[in-house]
Amino acid sequence: RFVFTRNLSLDITGNDVKQLQVFLIAQDSGPAARALKAHGTTKNFATLTRNALIEFQKKVGITPASGYFGPITRAYVNNLTP
């Protein structure tokens, strides 16, 4: 299981971005997650990732659902059972 250690937002790149995309695709929260899946994972945090993250945040009740992978969302995801 991947543990996220930094905040992620638009235009950030890295393996942790790819891992976030894998996670969001697996959650299958709705059309944005399916669009990300259709596009495929990259190491770039762009619009598809942001939209899928907003969708996930809304689904689980994280507010604000801003598409920012900050301390609240990161802690939520890191505390999920593998």
Backbone as ProteinMPNN parsed JSONL, in Angstrom:
{"seq_chain_A": "RFVFTRNLSLDITGNDVKQLQVFLIAQDSGPAARALKAHGTTKNFATLTRNALIEFQKKVGITPASGYFGPITRAYVNNLTP", "coords_chain_A": {"N_chain_A": [[0.848, -1.187, 0.0], [0.516, 2.208, -0.808], [1.847, 5.074, 0.805], [0.991, 8.359, 1.185], [2.887, 11.322, 1.3], [3.08, 13.994, 0.801], [1.491, 17.146, -0.018], [-0.674, 17.455, -2.818], [-1.38, 19.029, -5.896], [-2.716, 20.871, -8.721], [-0.543, 20.759, -11.539], [1.612, 19.544, -10.298], [4.099, 17.009, -10.352], [5.032, 13.534, -10.285], [5.751, 10.252, -8.857], [3.976, 9.848, -6.766], [1.742, 11.23, -7.602], [0.898, 9.621, -9.696], [0.24, 7.361, -8.193], [-1.889, 8.38, -6.725], [-3.695, 8.741, -8.8], [-4.124, 6.058, -9.555], [-5.369, 5.183, -7.223], [-7.713, 6.814, -7.253], [-8.955, 5.918, -9.595], [-9.48, 3.286, -8.836], [-11.358, 3.742, -6.834], [-13.564, 4.525, -8.255], [-15.536, 6.656, -8.323], [-17.318, 7.98, -9.964], [-18.249, 9.658, -13.067], [-15.952, 11.297, -13.574], [-13.822, 9.855, -12.502], [-13.947, 7.651, -14.176], [-13.319, 8.865, -16.585], [-10.673, 9.556, -16.102], [-9.631, 6.985, -15.868], [-10.031, 6.07, -18.492], [-8.278, 7.718, -19.848], [-5.864, 7.035, -18.706], [-3.122, 6.481, -16.386], [-0.743, 8.938, -15.384], [2.175, 10.81, -14.503], [1.437, 13.304, -13.911], [-0.336, 15.854, -12.36], [-3.189, 16.956, -13.412], [-6.118, 18.377, -15.014], [-7.955, 16.171, -15.275], [-7.242, 14.53, -13.111], [-7.686, 16.294, -10.999], [-10.477, 16.7, -11.232], [-11.44, 14.094, -10.757], [-10.556, 13.79, -8.155], [-12.039, 15.785, -6.806], [-14.58, 14.688, -7.15], [-14.287, 12.293, -5.649], [-13.786, 13.43, -3.103], [-16.259, 14.678, -2.616], [-17.897, 12.415, -2.533], [-17.062, 11.079, -0.208], [-17.457, 12.97, 1.714], [-15.606, 14.999, 2.323], [-14.792, 18.266, 3.015], [-13.596, 21.512, 2.134], [-14.579, 20.298, -1.095], [-12.29, 20.537, -3.076], [-10.46, 19.617, -4.884], [-7.889, 19.623, -4.111], [-5.237, 17.86, -2.835], [-4.634, 17.75, 0.128], [-3.705, 17.995, 3.661], [-6.053, 16.947, 4.993], [-7.467, 15.288, 3.134], [-5.351, 13.637, 2.427], [-4.731, 12.367, 4.878], [-7.133, 10.989, 5.25], [-7.123, 9.186, 3.04], [-4.703, 7.815, 3.525], [-5.366, 6.503, 5.857], [-7.202, 4.61, 5.147], [-8.078, 1.177, 4.978], [-5.931, -1.252, 3.518]], "CA_chain_A": [[0.0, 0.0, 0.0], [1.296, 3.443, -0.926], [1.568, 6.102, 1.811], [1.215, 9.695, 0.633], [3.622, 12.121, 2.278], [3.09, 15.429, 0.494], [0.292, 17.707, -0.609], [-0.656, 17.407, -4.275], [-2.338, 19.925, -6.544], [-2.484, 21.06, -10.151], [0.793, 20.965, -12.102], [2.646, 18.786, -9.59], [4.405, 15.74, -10.997], [5.755, 12.575, -9.466], [5.164, 8.925, -8.7], [2.832, 9.919, -5.851], [0.589, 11.651, -8.411], [0.43, 8.404, -10.373], [-0.403, 6.513, -7.185], [-3.187, 8.996, -6.443], [-4.564, 8.426, -9.936], [-4.471, 4.642, -9.416], [-6.339, 5.13, -6.134], [-8.976, 7.417, -7.679], [-9.565, 4.999, -10.561], [-9.99, 2.138, -8.077], [-12.538, 4.167, -6.078], [-14.643, 4.596, -9.244], [-16.547, 7.52, -7.703], [-18.26, 8.532, -10.929], [-17.772, 9.896, -14.431], [-14.604, 11.866, -13.626], [-12.888, 8.738, -12.281], [-13.956, 6.837, -15.391], [-12.581, 9.625, -17.602], [-9.259, 9.383, -15.753], [-9.286, 5.607, -16.226], [-9.969, 5.987, -19.954], [-7.066, 8.43, -20.26], [-4.713, 6.304, -18.181], [-2.355, 7.182, -15.367], [0.487, 9.632, -15.742], [2.765, 11.357, -13.274], [1.086, 14.723, -13.936], [-1.597, 16.242, -11.735], [-3.849, 17.899, -14.313], [-7.558, 18.542, -14.848], [-8.659, 14.9, -15.045], [-6.958, 14.111, -11.734], [-8.388, 17.23, -10.116], [-11.916, 16.419, -11.281], [-11.681, 12.818, -10.079], [-10.338, 14.027, -6.73], [-13.231, 16.503, -6.326], [-15.654, 13.686, -7.12], [-14.022, 11.433, -4.498], [-13.979, 14.218, -1.885], [-17.708, 14.829, -2.423], [-18.446, 11.096, -2.205], [-16.745, 10.692, 1.17], [-17.822, 14.047, 2.622], [-14.498, 15.894, 2.659], [-15.075, 19.638, 2.59], [-14.218, 21.722, 0.827], [-14.192, 19.384, -2.169], [-11.612, 21.531, -3.904], [-9.502, 19.02, -5.797], [-6.554, 19.78, -3.522], [-4.895, 16.7, -2.014], [-3.915, 18.329, 1.257], [-3.614, 17.194, 4.88], [-7.295, 16.257, 5.348], [-7.698, 14.19, 2.187], [-4.207, 12.725, 2.518], [-4.915, 11.557, 6.08], [-8.262, 10.099, 4.993], [-6.682, 8.128, 2.13], [-3.659, 7.024, 4.171], [-5.958, 5.719, 6.936], [-8.06, 3.56, 4.616], [-7.436, -0.132, 5.04], [-5.461, -1.659, 2.182]], "C_chain_A": [[0.884, 1.236, 0.0], [0.876, 4.42, 0.168], [1.952, 7.456, 1.218], [1.836, 10.587, 1.696], [3.632, 13.607, 1.968], [1.745, 15.845, -0.094], [0.437, 17.714, -2.123], [-1.729, 18.322, -4.835], [-1.952, 20.078, -8.009], [-1.021, 21.35, -10.466], [1.926, 20.293, -11.336], [2.865, 17.472, -10.335], [5.128, 14.824, -10.024], [5.038, 11.243, -9.387], [3.954, 8.956, -7.764], [1.574, 10.404, -6.579], [0.013, 10.434, -9.128], [-0.29, 7.489, -9.382], [-1.776, 7.069, -6.782], [-4.167, 8.674, -7.569], [-5.02, 6.965, -9.876], [-5.548, 4.492, -8.337], [-7.706, 5.658, -6.585], [-9.701, 6.531, -8.694], [-10.186, 3.81, -9.829], [-11.254, 2.491, -7.29], [-13.771, 4.258, -6.964], [-15.819, 5.419, -8.728], [-17.565, 8.083, -8.677], [-17.608, 8.802, -12.266], [-16.364, 10.481, -14.519], [-13.549, 10.777, -13.413], [-12.822, 7.856, -13.521], [-13.226, 7.544, -16.533], [-11.078, 9.503, -17.36], [-8.795, 7.979, -16.142], [-9.12, 5.466, -17.735], [-8.702, 6.645, -20.492], [-5.815, 7.659, -19.863], [-3.919, 7.146, -17.199], [-1.108, 7.818, -15.977], [1.131, 10.059, -14.431], [2.438, 12.837, -13.151], [-0.286, 14.969, -13.325], [-2.208, 17.341, -12.605], [-5.357, 17.839, -14.091], [-8.297, 17.242, -14.571], [-8.457, 14.405, -13.619], [-7.714, 14.992, -10.758], [-9.883, 16.922, -10.075], [-12.266, 15.115, -10.579], [-11.502, 12.967, -8.573], [-11.526, 14.77, -6.119], [-14.396, 15.52, -6.17], [-15.504, 12.768, -5.903], [-14.277, 12.189, -3.194], [-15.47, 14.401, -1.593], [-18.32, 13.516, -1.955], [-18.238, 10.754, -0.735], [-16.995, 11.811, 2.182], [-16.677, 14.932, 3.082], [-14.827, 17.281, 2.118], [-13.912, 20.542, 2.971], [-13.712, 20.692, -0.173], [-13.56, 20.234, -3.262], [-10.701, 20.931, -4.966], [-8.064, 19.218, -5.366], [-6.314, 18.584, -2.61], [-4.0, 17.169, -0.884], [-3.994, 17.44, 2.48], [-4.879, 16.393, 5.205], [-7.525, 15.054, 4.437], [-6.573, 13.168, 2.27], [-4.351, 11.807, 3.731], [-6.054, 10.548, 5.888], [-7.805, 8.901, 4.146], [-5.641, 7.229, 2.793], [-4.224, 6.128, 5.268], [-6.928, 4.648, 6.462], [-7.335, 2.219, 4.724], [-7.051, -0.576, 3.64], [-6.375, -2.687, 1.526]], "O_chain_A": [[1.879, 1.301, 0.722], [-0.316, 4.579, 0.432], [3.092, 7.667, 0.805], [1.385, 10.615, 2.841], [4.129, 14.404, 2.764], [0.975, 15.023, -0.592], [1.523, 17.948, -2.652], [-2.845, 18.384, -4.317], [-0.979, 19.483, -8.472], [-0.353, 22.093, -9.748], [3.091, 20.461, -11.697], [1.924, 16.896, -10.881], [5.754, 15.278, -9.065], [3.883, 11.113, -9.79], [3.013, 8.183, -7.943], [0.462, 10.027, -6.209], [-1.202, 10.24, -9.166], [-1.324, 6.908, -9.713], [-2.709, 6.306, -6.53], [-5.333, 8.371, -7.315], [-6.191, 6.675, -10.124], [-6.52, 3.76, -8.52], [-8.733, 5.028, -6.331], [-10.925, 6.412, -8.652], [-11.29, 3.378, -10.163], [-12.124, 1.64, -7.099], [-14.894, 4.089, -6.49], [-16.954, 4.944, -8.696], [-18.587, 8.618, -8.248], [-16.55, 8.254, -12.575], [-15.644, 10.177, -15.471], [-12.508, 10.779, -14.068], [-11.749, 7.366, -13.876], [-12.586, 6.891, -17.357], [-10.303, 9.364, -18.306], [-7.7, 7.806, -16.678], [-8.182, 4.822, -18.203], [-8.125, 6.183, -21.476], [-4.829, 7.636, -20.599], [-4.029, 8.372, -17.183], [-0.518, 7.315, -16.933], [0.654, 9.689, -13.358], [3.077, 13.553, -12.38], [-1.276, 14.359, -13.73], [-1.799, 18.5, -12.543], [-5.816, 17.302, -13.082], [-9.181, 17.21, -13.714], [-9.395, 13.916, -12.99], [-8.313, 14.499, -9.802], [-10.483, 16.888, -9.0], [-13.278, 15.038, -9.882], [-12.221, 12.335, -7.798], [-11.974, 14.421, -5.026], [-15.103, 15.537, -5.162], [-16.482, 12.497, -5.206], [-14.908, 11.657, -2.281], [-15.892, 14.289, -0.442], [-19.175, 13.513, -1.07], [-19.13, 10.203, -0.09], [-16.77, 11.624, 3.377], [-16.773, 15.558, 4.138], [-15.104, 17.453, 0.931], [-13.304, 20.354, 4.025], [-12.559, 20.264, -0.109], [-14.209, 20.6, -4.241], [-10.22, 21.642, -5.849], [-7.134, 19.012, -6.145], [-7.108, 18.325, -1.706], [-2.779, 17.012, -0.925], [-4.313, 16.256, 2.365], [-4.771, 15.252, 5.656], [-7.75, 13.94, 4.91], [-6.819, 11.964, 2.191], [-4.119, 10.602, 3.626], [-5.951, 9.397, 6.312], [-8.069, 7.75, 4.494], [-5.692, 6.009, 2.639], [-3.63, 5.097, 5.584], [-7.427, 3.862, 7.267], [-6.115, 2.153, 4.575], [-7.772, -0.303, 2.68], [-6.111, -3.123, 0.405]]}, "name": "protein", "num_of_chains": 1, "seq": "RFVFTRNLSLDITGNDVKQLQVFLIAQDSGPAARALKAHGTTKNFATLTRNALIEFQKKVGITPASGYFGPITRAYVNNLTP"}
